[in-house]
Coordinates of C-alpha atoms in Angstrom, one line a residue:
M140 CA 0.0 0.1 -0.1
R141 CA 1.6 3.3 -0.8
D142 CA 1.8 6.2 1.5
K143 CA -1.1 8.3 0.1
D144 CA -3.6 5.4 0.4
V145 CA -3.1 5.3 4.3
V146 CA -5.9 6.7 5.7
P147 CA -5.0 8.5 9.2
E148 CA -6.7 7.1 12.2
K149 CA -7.3 8.7 15.6
V150 CA -8.8 6.6 18.3
A151 CA -11.2 8.8 20.2
W152 CA -13.0 8.6 23.6
V153 CA -16.8 9.7 23.7
L154 CA -17.7 10.5 27.2
V155 CA -21.3 11.6 27.4
R156 CA -22.8 13.0 31.0
D157 CA -26.2 14.3 31.4
G158 CA -26.7 14.6 27.5
R159 CA -23.0 16.6 27.2
V160 CA -20.2 15.2 25.8
L161 CA -16.4 16.1 26.8
V162 CA -14.2 17.5 24.0
T163 CA -10.8 19.2 24.4
R164 CA -8.7 22.0 22.5
N165 CA -5.1 21.9 21.8
H166 CA -3.0 25.2 22.6
G167 CA -3.1 27.3 19.5
V168 CA -6.3 25.9 18.0
D169 CA -9.7 26.9 17.9
L170 CA -11.7 23.7 17.4
F171 CA -12.5 21.2 19.9
Y172 CA -11.9 17.5 19.3
F173 CA -12.6 14.6 21.3
P174 CA -9.7 13.3 23.5
G175 CA -7.7 10.6 21.9
G176 CA -4.9 10.3 19.5
K177 CA -3.0 8.0 16.8
R178 CA -1.4 4.6 17.6
E179 CA 2.2 4.4 18.4
P180 CA 3.4 1.3 16.0
G181 CA 2.0 -1.8 17.5
E182 CA -0.5 -0.4 20.0
S183 CA -4.1 -1.8 20.2
D184 CA -7.1 0.7 20.2
A185 CA -7.2 -0.1 24.0
E186 CA -3.5 0.6 24.4
T187 CA -3.9 3.7 22.7
L188 CA -6.9 5.2 24.4
V189 CA -5.4 4.4 27.9
R190 CA -2.4 6.0 27.1
E191 CA -3.6 9.0 25.3
I192 CA -6.3 9.9 27.9
E193 CA -3.5 9.5 30.4
E194 CA -1.7 11.7 28.8
E195 CA -4.3 14.7 27.9
L196 CA -6.5 14.3 31.1
R197 CA -4.7 12.7 33.4
S198 CA -7.3 9.9 33.8
Q199 CA -7.1 6.3 33.7
V200 CA -9.8 4.6 31.2
D201 CA -10.8 1.2 32.1
P202 CA -10.0 -1.0 28.8
A203 CA -12.3 -3.8 30.4
T204 CA -15.5 -1.3 29.9
M205 CA -14.6 0.2 26.4
T206 CA -17.4 -0.3 23.9
H207 CA -17.4 0.6 20.2
V208 CA -19.5 3.5 19.7
G209 CA -18.7 3.7 15.9
T210 CA -16.1 4.6 13.0
F211 CA -16.3 7.9 11.2
E212 CA -14.8 9.0 8.0
T213 CA -14.6 12.8 6.5
L214 CA -14.1 12.2 2.7
R215 CA -11.9 14.1 0.1
E216 CA -13.8 16.3 -2.1
H217 CA -12.3 15.4 -5.4
D218 CA -12.6 11.7 -5.0
G219 CA -14.9 10.9 -2.3
R220 CA -12.2 8.7 -0.7
P221 CA -11.8 8.5 3.0
E222 CA -9.7 11.7 4.2
F223 CA -9.4 11.1 8.0
R224 CA -11.1 8.1 10.1
M225 CA -11.7 8.3 13.7
I226 CA -12.6 5.1 16.0
C227 CA -14.7 5.9 18.8
Y228 CA -15.3 4.3 22.4
T229 CA -16.8 4.8 25.3
A230 CA -15.4 3.8 28.6
E231 CA -15.4 4.3 32.5
H232 CA -12.6 6.1 33.8
A233 CA -10.9 6.9 37.4
G234 CA -8.9 9.7 38.3
P235 CA -9.7 13.5 37.4
L236 CA -10.4 15.1 34.0
L237 CA -7.4 17.8 34.1
P238 CA -6.0 18.9 30.8
S239 CA -2.2 18.9 30.7
R240 CA 0.6 19.2 28.1
E241 CA -0.8 20.3 24.4
V242 CA -4.5 20.2 25.9
A243 CA -5.4 23.8 26.5
E244 CA -8.7 23.5 27.9
S245 CA -11.8 20.7 28.4
D246 CA -15.6 21.2 28.2
W247 CA -18.7 19.7 28.3
F248 CA -20.6 20.4 25.0
G249 CA -24.2 19.7 23.6
Y250 CA -25.4 19.4 20.3
G251 CA -25.7 23.2 19.9
D252 CA -21.9 23.4 20.1
R253 CA -21.5 21.3 16.9
A254 CA -20.2 24.0 15.1
R255 CA -17.1 24.5 17.6
V256 CA -15.7 21.0 16.8
S257 CA -13.8 19.6 13.7
A258 CA -15.6 18.0 10.7
V259 CA -15.1 14.4 12.0
D260 CA -16.3 15.1 15.6
Q261 CA -19.2 17.0 13.7
L262 CA -20.3 13.4 12.4
V263 CA -20.2 11.8 15.9
F264 CA -22.0 14.8 17.4
D265 CA -24.9 13.9 14.7
A266 CA -25.0 10.3 16.0
L267 CA -25.0 10.7 19.5
H268 CA -28.0 13.3 19.0
A269 CA -29.8 11.0 16.8
S270 CA -29.9 8.2 19.4
G271 CA -30.9 10.6 21.9
R272 CA -27.6 10.7 23.9
L273 CA -26.5 14.5 23.4
D274 CA -28.9 17.2 24.3

């Protein structure tokens, strides 16, 4: 497979409470994103999520409770092929939800905040709203 055929992927944590979802914003960026990140070589989705959430929010995700929410893709305009893929999971956690390092802030968004997140995150917002989980 050629490098240009590889679709960048992110493993993301979808934490919903009281009809709102946890999002984060990195320093120097206006848009918010679901916490998570890219896999290191050889990592599973669970290993990636545990590492990323510890790095970004100082919290420990329980991999035994991970449930796949869905896989969401944005498509390239010129040929309709996948541009970016985000693999989303819910999971229980222990510890604080405190931004660290590259994360400037975290917040709890409802569906009305959809325009403040990235394009792929908007797809997740739509799915959560359609299922009645996001107000």
